[in-house]
Amino acid sequence: MLNRTLLMPSLSESLFYKEVHLLKPISFDKVFQFEKFNSLCKGFVQLAQYSEVSNRTDIFELQKGSGRRWTVQKDLDQLRQFGKHPYDEYEIIRIVGKNPFLWHDHWPVKDYAKIFECLVLREEISREADKVVSKIRDENRKFSQEGNYLSLQEVSYVAVHMRIEKDWMIHCKKLEQRSNISEICSSKEQIMQRVGNISGLKAPIVIYLAVADDLLEDNSILTGWKEGLLPFEKKKLGVLDIYKKQPYLIQSAIDYEVCLRSDVFIGNSFSTFSSLVVLDRTQKMIAMGTRELCGTNVRWLSYAYNLEGESNSPRLWATNMSDSSLQAISYGSNRISCR
Ligand SMILES: Nc1nc2c(ncn2[C@@H]2O[C@H](COP(=O)(O)OP(=O)(O)OP(=O)(O)O)[C@@H](O)[C@H]2O)c(=O)[nH]1
Ligand SMILES: [Mg+2]
């Protein structure tokens, strides 16, 4: 919209809400392949390094509004205005403000989602995810042989993003009160029960539990699953070392990959992490030419356990790519396009 190049953003390596003093920036290119991004996103979004800027002091600060009187229309008008004279004379525009954009209202999901095709993890990170996935598949193979199953049985796995860590429990309770929706916080028991009711999971099958161990107060997540569902977290799988040597952000990035590649994914439709995994999977389905995004016989099947589906199972979940707002995929929703 401004017809400008985005200077490489800095991300946060640590969790923000309680460790502000430990806040450690990590540059975009430590996580994603920088050049790959620009080549895949040519004509859409381009990134540049700070070193490419000739005059780093020639900055115009664009102040974004906030509060009730700040509307989507004002936000949009301001952006348009800053694409023109005299602002186009400045080499850098720095956008500042508490909510720099009302951004989720300016682009339809379909356009925004293109970004995800350009975000490719650095190899040293995806290699760690490869290790975790192959451990999961090894376990699956072991159990399917023990049970005298055909050795040709597909070596597939299920990933459940159990969003029950303590940062979430604080957040989701508040959100339920504020939005007057009671389907946001799911207990461990509800997750186990609903996942157990999914018809068509070929037991025995390994269930990978994607949780941030450090933030988990209840460490009994391995018990209480229906027979035939074989739960594994990082410790039982023997991959704790892989995660422990990484900062918070990279740990979640590895788990994101593991969830992305699973045969069936089950998450919480109000979690940004879960919503982005499902968006990514929906995009893969569309790229493969899948017509029935909400069928149960598709590759990249996903469910939301915080919403009730058929016979008390989790609800089937695919991203509505023609949604006009990013609200649903960035902050969550209970309208998830499959019924
Ligand atoms: N740090 C960490 N996070 C993990 C891991 N596995 C899964 N996650 C998930 O990654 C997300 C990290 O939390 P945030 O930094 O708040 O991410 P977010 O994009 O705001 O996602 P939500 O809080 O779930 O909406 C959480 O949803 C975690 O449950 C892990 O091993 N480590
Ligand atoms: Mg969060």
PDB file of C-alpha atoms in Angstrom, residues 69-290:
ATOM      1  CA  ARG A  69     -12.243   7.298  17.674  1.00  0.00           C
ATOM      2  CA  TRP A  70      -9.633   5.516  15.615  1.00  0.00           C
ATOM      3  CA  THR A  71     -11.491   3.721  12.841  1.00  0.00           C
ATOM      4  CA  VAL A  72     -10.546   1.299  10.111  1.00  0.00           C
ATOM      5  CA  GLN A  73     -11.308   3.994   7.554  1.00  0.00           C
ATOM      6  CA  LYS A  74      -8.981   6.510   9.184  1.00  0.00           C
ATOM      7  CA  ASP A  75      -6.266   3.921   9.360  1.00  0.00           C
ATOM      8  CA  LEU A  76      -6.649   3.132   5.683  1.00  0.00           C
ATOM      9  CA  ASP A  77      -6.782   6.802   4.622  1.00  0.00           C
ATOM     10  CA  GLN A  78      -3.637   7.531   6.560  1.00  0.00           C
ATOM     11  CA  LEU A  79      -1.812   4.673   4.891  1.00  0.00           C
ATOM     12  CA  ARG A  80      -2.881   5.896   1.451  1.00  0.00           C
ATOM     13  CA  GLN A  81      -1.794   9.413   2.214  1.00  0.00           C
ATOM     14  CA  PHE A  82       1.650   8.257   3.257  1.00  0.00           C
ATOM     15  CA  GLY A  83       2.274   6.669  -0.098  1.00  0.00           C
ATOM     16  CA  LYS A  84       2.302  10.158  -1.657  1.00  0.00           C
ATOM     17  CA  HIS A  85       4.144  13.471  -1.636  1.00  0.00           C
ATOM     18  CA  PRO A  86       5.729  14.816   0.595  1.00  0.00           C
ATOM     19  CA  TYR A  87       6.129  11.585   2.579  1.00  0.00           C
ATOM     20  CA  ASP A  88       7.545   9.653  -0.339  1.00  0.00           C
ATOM     21  CA  GLU A  89      10.690  11.790  -0.041  1.00  0.00           C
ATOM     22  CA  TYR A  90      11.719  10.092   3.180  1.00  0.00           C
ATOM     23  CA  GLU A  91      13.887   7.055   2.878  1.00  0.00           C
ATOM     24  CA  ILE A  92      12.348   5.461   5.967  1.00  0.00           C
ATOM     25  CA  ILE A  93       8.920   5.685   7.473  1.00  0.00           C
ATOM     26  CA  ARG A  94       8.699   4.308  10.976  1.00  0.00           C
ATOM     27  CA  ILE A  95       5.186   3.364  11.979  1.00  0.00           C
ATOM     28  CA  VAL A  96       4.658   3.801  15.702  1.00  0.00           C
ATOM     29  CA  GLY A  97       1.774   3.312  18.096  1.00  0.00           C
ATOM     30  CA  LYS A  98       0.296   0.755  20.437  1.00  0.00           C
ATOM     31  CA  ASN A  99      -1.744  -0.871  17.692  1.00  0.00           C
ATOM     32  CA  PRO A 100       0.254   0.140  14.633  1.00  0.00           C
ATOM     33  CA  PHE A 101      -2.412  -1.066  12.231  1.00  0.00           C
ATOM     34  CA  LEU A 102      -6.000  -2.077  12.255  1.00  0.00           C
ATOM     35  CA  TRP A 103      -4.342  -4.396   9.808  1.00  0.00           C
ATOM     36  CA  HIS A 104      -6.637  -7.372  10.001  1.00  0.00           C
ATOM     37  CA  ASP A 105      -9.359  -5.362   8.350  1.00  0.00           C
ATOM     38  CA  HIS A 106      -7.428  -4.242   5.293  1.00  0.00           C
ATOM     39  CA  TRP A 107      -6.769  -7.504   3.524  1.00  0.00           C
ATOM     40  CA  PRO A 108      -8.883 -10.588   2.926  1.00  0.00           C
ATOM     41  CA  VAL A 109      -7.495 -13.808   4.387  1.00  0.00           C
ATOM     42  CA  LYS A 110      -6.673 -15.170   0.940  1.00  0.00           C
ATOM     43  CA  ASP A 111      -4.209 -12.345   0.207  1.00  0.00           C
ATOM     44  CA  TYR A 112      -2.623 -12.337   3.611  1.00  0.00           C
ATOM     45  CA  ALA A 113      -2.145 -16.107   3.487  1.00  0.00           C
ATOM     46  CA  LYS A 114       0.283 -15.784   0.570  1.00  0.00           C
ATOM     47  CA  ILE A 115       2.877 -14.733   3.120  1.00  0.00           C
ATOM     48  CA  PHE A 116       2.918 -18.231   4.549  1.00  0.00           C
ATOM     49  CA  GLU A 117       4.103 -19.661   1.263  1.00  0.00           C
ATOM     50  CA  CYS A 118       7.127 -17.374   1.499  1.00  0.00           C
ATOM     51  CA  LEU A 119       8.066 -18.163   5.097  1.00  0.00           C
ATOM     52  CA  VAL A 120      10.510 -21.055   4.958  1.00  0.00           C
ATOM     53  CA  LEU A 121      12.251 -22.032   8.186  1.00  0.00           C
ATOM     54  CA  ARG A 122      16.036 -22.070   8.234  1.00  0.00           C
ATOM     55  CA  GLU A 123      17.398 -25.522   7.660  1.00  0.00           C
ATOM     56  CA  GLU A 124      18.887 -26.001  11.121  1.00  0.00           C
ATOM     57  CA  ILE A 125      15.400 -25.499  12.555  1.00  0.00           C
ATOM     58  CA  SER A 126      13.508 -27.714  10.135  1.00  0.00           C
ATOM     59  CA  ARG A 127      16.140 -30.412  10.629  1.00  0.00           C
ATOM     60  CA  GLU A 128      15.245 -30.476  14.334  1.00  0.00           C
ATOM     61  CA  ALA A 129      11.593 -30.903  13.380  1.00  0.00           C
ATOM     62  CA  ASP A 130      12.594 -33.786  11.067  1.00  0.00           C
ATOM     63  CA  LYS A 131      14.182 -35.542  14.050  1.00  0.00           C
ATOM     64  CA  VAL A 132      11.048 -35.184  16.172  1.00  0.00           C
ATOM     65  CA  VAL A 133       8.770 -36.393  13.376  1.00  0.00           C
ATOM     66  CA  SER A 134      10.909 -39.456  12.720  1.00  0.00           C
ATOM     67  CA  LYS A 135      10.876 -40.336  16.450  1.00  0.00           C
ATOM     68  CA  ILE A 136       7.069 -40.154  16.384  1.00  0.00           C
ATOM     69  CA  ARG A 137       6.903 -42.364  13.306  1.00  0.00           C
ATOM     70  CA  ASP A 138       9.297 -44.884  14.920  1.00  0.00           C
ATOM     71  CA  GLU A 139       6.989 -45.194  17.920  1.00  0.00           C
ATOM     72  CA  ASN A 140       3.993 -45.653  15.683  1.00  0.00           C
ATOM     73  CA  ARG A 141       5.729 -48.431  13.786  1.00  0.00           C
ATOM     74  CA  LYS A 142       6.656 -50.204  17.039  1.00  0.00           C
ATOM     75  CA  PHE A 143       3.101 -50.260  18.303  1.00  0.00           C
ATOM     76  CA  SER A 144       1.473 -51.269  15.080  1.00  0.00           C
ATOM     77  CA  GLN A 145       3.772 -54.325  14.914  1.00  0.00           C
ATOM     78  CA  GLU A 146       3.233 -55.280  18.540  1.00  0.00           C
ATOM     79  CA  GLY A 147      -0.476 -55.342  17.908  1.00  0.00           C
ATOM     80  CA  ASN A 148       0.119 -57.722  14.985  1.00  0.00           C
ATOM     81  CA  TYR A 149      -1.097 -55.171  12.538  1.00  0.00           C
ATOM     82  CA  LEU A 150      -0.098 -55.390   8.936  1.00  0.00           C
ATOM     83  CA  SER A 151       3.389 -54.000   8.580  1.00  0.00           C
ATOM     84  CA  LEU A 152       2.105 -52.064   5.609  1.00  0.00           C
ATOM     85  CA  GLN A 153      -0.183 -50.029   7.814  1.00  0.00           C
ATOM     86  CA  GLU A 154       0.339 -46.367   7.187  1.00  0.00           C
ATOM     87  CA  VAL A 155       2.760 -44.799   9.606  1.00  0.00           C
ATOM     88  CA  SER A 156       0.652 -41.822  10.436  1.00  0.00           C
ATOM     89  CA  TYR A 157       0.321 -39.707  13.574  1.00  0.00           C
ATOM     90  CA  VAL A 158      -2.025 -37.312  15.253  1.00  0.00           C
ATOM     91  CA  ALA A 159      -0.901 -34.030  16.845  1.00  0.00           C
ATOM     92  CA  VAL A 160      -2.902 -32.320  19.570  1.00  0.00           C
ATOM     93  CA  HIS A 161      -2.035 -28.750  20.522  1.00  0.00           C
ATOM     94  CA  MET A 162      -3.097 -28.930  24.158  1.00  0.00           C
ATOM     95  CA  ARG A 163      -3.394 -25.242  24.932  1.00  0.00           C
ATOM     96  CA  ILE A 164      -3.572 -25.627  28.712  1.00  0.00           C
ATOM     97  CA  GLU A 165      -0.364 -23.858  29.755  1.00  0.00           C
ATOM     98  CA  LYS A 166      -0.635 -21.282  32.500  1.00  0.00           C
ATOM     99  CA  ASP A 167      -0.278 -18.183  30.308  1.00  0.00           C
ATOM    100  CA  TRP A 168      -3.298 -19.447  28.362  1.00  0.00           C
ATOM    101  CA  MET A 169      -5.462 -20.268  31.356  1.00  0.00           C
ATOM    102  CA  ILE A 170      -5.131 -16.645  32.530  1.00  0.00           C
ATOM    103  CA  HIS A 171      -5.845 -15.266  29.061  1.00  0.00           C
ATOM    104  CA  CYS A 172      -8.733 -17.540  28.062  1.00  0.00           C
ATOM    105  CA  LYS A 173     -10.783 -17.019  31.223  1.00  0.00           C
ATOM    106  CA  LYS A 174     -10.637 -13.258  30.721  1.00  0.00           C
ATOM    107  CA  LEU A 175     -11.509 -13.644  27.068  1.00  0.00           C
ATOM    108  CA  GLU A 176     -14.546 -15.809  27.888  1.00  0.00           C
ATOM    109  CA  GLN A 177     -15.866 -13.154  30.256  1.00  0.00           C
ATOM    110  CA  ARG A 178     -15.212 -10.260  27.941  1.00  0.00           C
ATOM    111  CA  SER A 179     -16.639 -11.863  24.811  1.00  0.00           C
ATOM    112  CA  ASN A 180     -19.435 -13.746  26.530  1.00  0.00           C
ATOM    113  CA  ILE A 181     -18.448 -16.987  24.812  1.00  0.00           C
ATOM    114  CA  SER A 182     -18.050 -20.128  26.897  1.00  0.00           C
ATOM    115  CA  GLU A 183     -16.261 -22.304  24.334  1.00  0.00           C
ATOM    116  CA  ILE A 184     -12.742 -20.906  24.626  1.00  0.00           C
ATOM    117  CA  CYS A 185     -11.044 -22.662  27.544  1.00  0.00           C
ATOM    118  CA  SER A 186     -10.999 -26.459  27.229  1.00  0.00           C
ATOM    119  CA  SER A 187      -9.840 -28.563  30.152  1.00  0.00           C
ATOM    120  CA  LYS A 188      -7.459 -31.447  29.764  1.00  0.00           C
ATOM    121  CA  GLU A 189     -10.404 -33.801  30.374  1.00  0.00           C
ATOM    122  CA  GLN A 190     -12.548 -32.227  27.692  1.00  0.00           C
ATOM    123  CA  ILE A 191      -9.715 -32.444  25.160  1.00  0.00           C
ATOM    124  CA  MET A 192      -9.096 -36.131  25.925  1.00  0.00           C
ATOM    125  CA  GLN A 193     -12.767 -36.986  25.786  1.00  0.00           C
ATOM    126  CA  ARG A 194     -13.510 -35.223  22.516  1.00  0.00           C
ATOM    127  CA  VAL A 195     -10.374 -36.526  20.794  1.00  0.00           C
ATOM    128  CA  GLY A 196     -11.357 -40.032  21.952  1.00  0.00           C
ATOM    129  CA  ASN A 197     -14.678 -39.650  20.137  1.00  0.00           C
ATOM    130  CA  ILE A 198     -13.212 -38.976  16.702  1.00  0.00           C
ATOM    131  CA  SER A 199     -14.415 -41.798  14.513  1.00  0.00           C
ATOM    132  CA  GLY A 200     -11.941 -43.127  12.010  1.00  0.00           C
ATOM    133  CA  LEU A 201      -8.705 -42.889  13.984  1.00  0.00           C
ATOM    134  CA  LYS A 202      -7.054 -46.256  13.369  1.00  0.00           C
ATOM    135  CA  ALA A 203      -5.904 -47.417  16.804  1.00  0.00           C
ATOM    136  CA  PRO A 204      -3.289 -48.017  17.992  1.00  0.00           C
ATOM    137  CA  ILE A 205      -2.022 -44.626  16.965  1.00  0.00           C
ATOM    138  CA  VAL A 206       0.513 -42.215  18.415  1.00  0.00           C
ATOM    139  CA  ILE A 207      -0.846 -38.887  19.631  1.00  0.00           C
ATOM    140  CA  TYR A 208       1.830 -36.206  19.844  1.00  0.00           C
ATOM    141  CA  LEU A 209       1.011 -33.619  22.513  1.00  0.00           C
ATOM    142  CA  ALA A 210       2.293 -30.178  21.537  1.00  0.00           C
ATOM    143  CA  VAL A 211       2.699 -28.284  24.803  1.00  0.00           C
ATOM    144  CA  ALA A 212       5.215 -25.804  26.177  1.00  0.00           C
ATOM    145  CA  ASP A 213       6.510 -27.948  29.045  1.00  0.00           C
ATOM    146  CA  ASP A 214       7.955 -25.034  30.993  1.00  0.00           C
ATOM    147  CA  LEU A 215       4.574 -23.380  31.282  1.00  0.00           C
ATOM    148  CA  LEU A 216       2.632 -26.517  32.127  1.00  0.00           C
ATOM    149  CA  GLU A 217       1.423 -26.787  35.704  1.00  0.00           C
ATOM    150  CA  ASP A 218      -0.336 -30.126  35.304  1.00  0.00           C
ATOM    151  CA  ASN A 219       2.123 -32.823  34.284  1.00  0.00           C
ATOM    152  CA  SER A 220      -0.369 -35.670  34.187  1.00  0.00           C
ATOM    153  CA  ILE A 221      -1.293 -35.126  30.556  1.00  0.00           C
ATOM    154  CA  LEU A 222      -0.241 -38.664  29.610  1.00  0.00           C
ATOM    155  CA  THR A 223      -3.002 -40.426  31.511  1.00  0.00           C
ATOM    156  CA  GLY A 224      -6.712 -40.544  30.810  1.00  0.00           C
ATOM    157  CA  TRP A 225      -6.640 -41.141  27.050  1.00  0.00           C
ATOM    158  CA  LYS A 226      -8.913 -43.674  25.406  1.00  0.00           C
ATOM    159  CA  GLU A 227      -7.431 -47.119  24.849  1.00  0.00           C
ATOM    160  CA  GLY A 228      -5.543 -47.308  21.583  1.00  0.00           C
ATOM    161  CA  LEU A 229      -4.589 -43.648  21.625  1.00  0.00           C
ATOM    162  CA  LEU A 230      -0.928 -43.566  22.631  1.00  0.00           C
ATOM    163  CA  PRO A 231       0.001 -40.158  24.024  1.00  0.00           C
ATOM    164  CA  PHE A 232       3.589 -38.898  23.840  1.00  0.00           C
ATOM    165  CA  GLU A 233       5.026 -35.583  24.972  1.00  0.00           C
ATOM    166  CA  LYS A 234       8.595 -34.454  24.501  1.00  0.00           C
ATOM    167  CA  LYS A 235       9.997 -36.333  27.485  1.00  0.00           C
ATOM    168  CA  LYS A 236       8.415 -39.722  26.789  1.00  0.00           C
ATOM    169  CA  LEU A 237       9.405 -39.387  23.154  1.00  0.00           C
ATOM    170  CA  GLY A 238      13.000 -38.703  24.183  1.00  0.00           C
ATOM    171  CA  VAL A 239      13.282 -35.379  22.379  1.00  0.00           C
ATOM    172  CA  LEU A 240      13.478 -33.036  25.357  1.00  0.00           C
ATOM    173  CA  ASP A 241      17.154 -32.306  24.579  1.00  0.00           C
ATOM    174  CA  ILE A 242      16.273 -31.062  21.126  1.00  0.00           C
ATOM    175  CA  TYR A 243      13.973 -28.425  22.600  1.00  0.00           C
ATOM    176  CA  LYS A 244      15.895 -27.562  25.755  1.00  0.00           C
ATOM    177  CA  LYS A 245      18.801 -26.089  23.846  1.00  0.00           C
ATOM    178  CA  GLN A 246      16.509 -23.703  21.946  1.00  0.00           C
ATOM    179  CA  PRO A 247      14.894 -20.443  23.053  1.00  0.00           C
ATOM    180  CA  TYR A 248      11.142 -20.211  23.583  1.00  0.00           C
ATOM    181  CA  LEU A 249      10.351 -18.959  20.082  1.00  0.00           C
ATOM    182  CA  ILE A 250      12.269 -21.718  18.300  1.00  0.00           C
ATOM    183  CA  GLN A 251      10.742 -24.401  20.522  1.00  0.00           C
ATOM    184  CA  SER A 252       7.309 -23.338  19.392  1.00  0.00           C
ATOM    185  CA  ALA A 253       8.496 -23.115  15.771  1.00  0.00           C
ATOM    186  CA  ILE A 254       9.658 -26.747  15.891  1.00  0.00           C
ATOM    187  CA  ASP A 255       6.336 -27.843  17.344  1.00  0.00           C
ATOM    188  CA  TYR A 256       4.538 -25.820  14.695  1.00  0.00           C
ATOM    189  CA  GLU A 257       6.278 -27.896  12.018  1.00  0.00           C
ATOM    190  CA  VAL A 258       5.482 -31.148  13.811  1.00  0.00           C
ATOM    191  CA  CYS A 259       1.801 -30.164  14.024  1.00  0.00           C
ATOM    192  CA  LEU A 260       1.781 -29.015  10.431  1.00  0.00           C
ATOM    193  CA  ARG A 261       3.041 -32.349   9.101  1.00  0.00           C
ATOM    194  CA  SER A 262       0.732 -34.552  11.187  1.00  0.00           C
ATOM    195  CA  ASP A 263      -1.961 -36.585   9.475  1.00  0.00           C
ATOM    196  CA  VAL A 264      -4.630 -35.290  11.812  1.00  0.00           C
ATOM    197  CA  PHE A 265      -4.287 -32.051  13.793  1.00  0.00           C
ATOM    198  CA  ILE A 266      -6.492 -31.029  16.716  1.00  0.00           C
ATOM    199  CA  GLY A 267      -6.203 -27.587  18.288  1.00  0.00           C
ATOM    200  CA  ASN A 268      -8.046 -24.710  19.925  1.00  0.00           C
ATOM    201  CA  SER A 269      -9.789 -22.334  17.520  1.00  0.00           C
ATOM    202  CA  PHE A 270      -9.024 -19.364  19.800  1.00  0.00           C
ATOM    203  CA  SER A 271      -5.278 -19.972  19.782  1.00  0.00           C
ATOM    204  CA  THR A 272      -3.224 -18.087  17.212  1.00  0.00           C
ATOM    205  CA  PHE A 273      -0.781 -21.001  17.073  1.00  0.00           C
ATOM    206  CA  SER A 274      -3.546 -23.535  16.314  1.00  0.00           C
ATOM    207  CA  SER A 275      -5.269 -21.190  13.865  1.00  0.00           C
ATOM    208  CA  LEU A 276      -2.102 -20.669  11.860  1.00  0.00           C
ATOM    209  CA  VAL A 277      -1.393 -24.400  11.721  1.00  0.00           C
ATOM    210  CA  VAL A 278      -4.899 -24.925  10.318  1.00  0.00           C
ATOM    211  CA  LEU A 279      -4.505 -22.056   7.855  1.00  0.00           C
ATOM    212  CA  ASP A 280      -1.276 -23.596   6.602  1.00  0.00           C
ATOM    213  CA  ARG A 281      -2.916 -27.035   6.280  1.00  0.00           C
ATOM    214  CA  THR A 282      -5.948 -25.589   4.500  1.00  0.00           C
ATOM    215  CA  GLN A 283      -3.622 -23.879   2.044  1.00  0.00           C
ATOM    216  CA  LYS A 284      -1.874 -27.196   1.360  1.00  0.00           C
ATOM    217  CA  MET A 285      -5.239 -28.857   0.718  1.00  0.00           C
ATOM    218  CA  ILE A 286      -6.212 -26.157  -1.742  1.00  0.00           C
ATOM    219  CA  ALA A 287      -2.846 -26.419  -3.490  1.00  0.00           C
ATOM    220  CA  MET A 288      -3.452 -30.183  -3.877  1.00  0.00           C
ATOM    221  CA  GLY A 289      -6.805 -29.504  -5.478  1.00  0.00           C
ATOM    222  CA  THR A 290      -8.904 -30.817  -2.580  1.00  0.00           C
TER     223      THR A 290
END
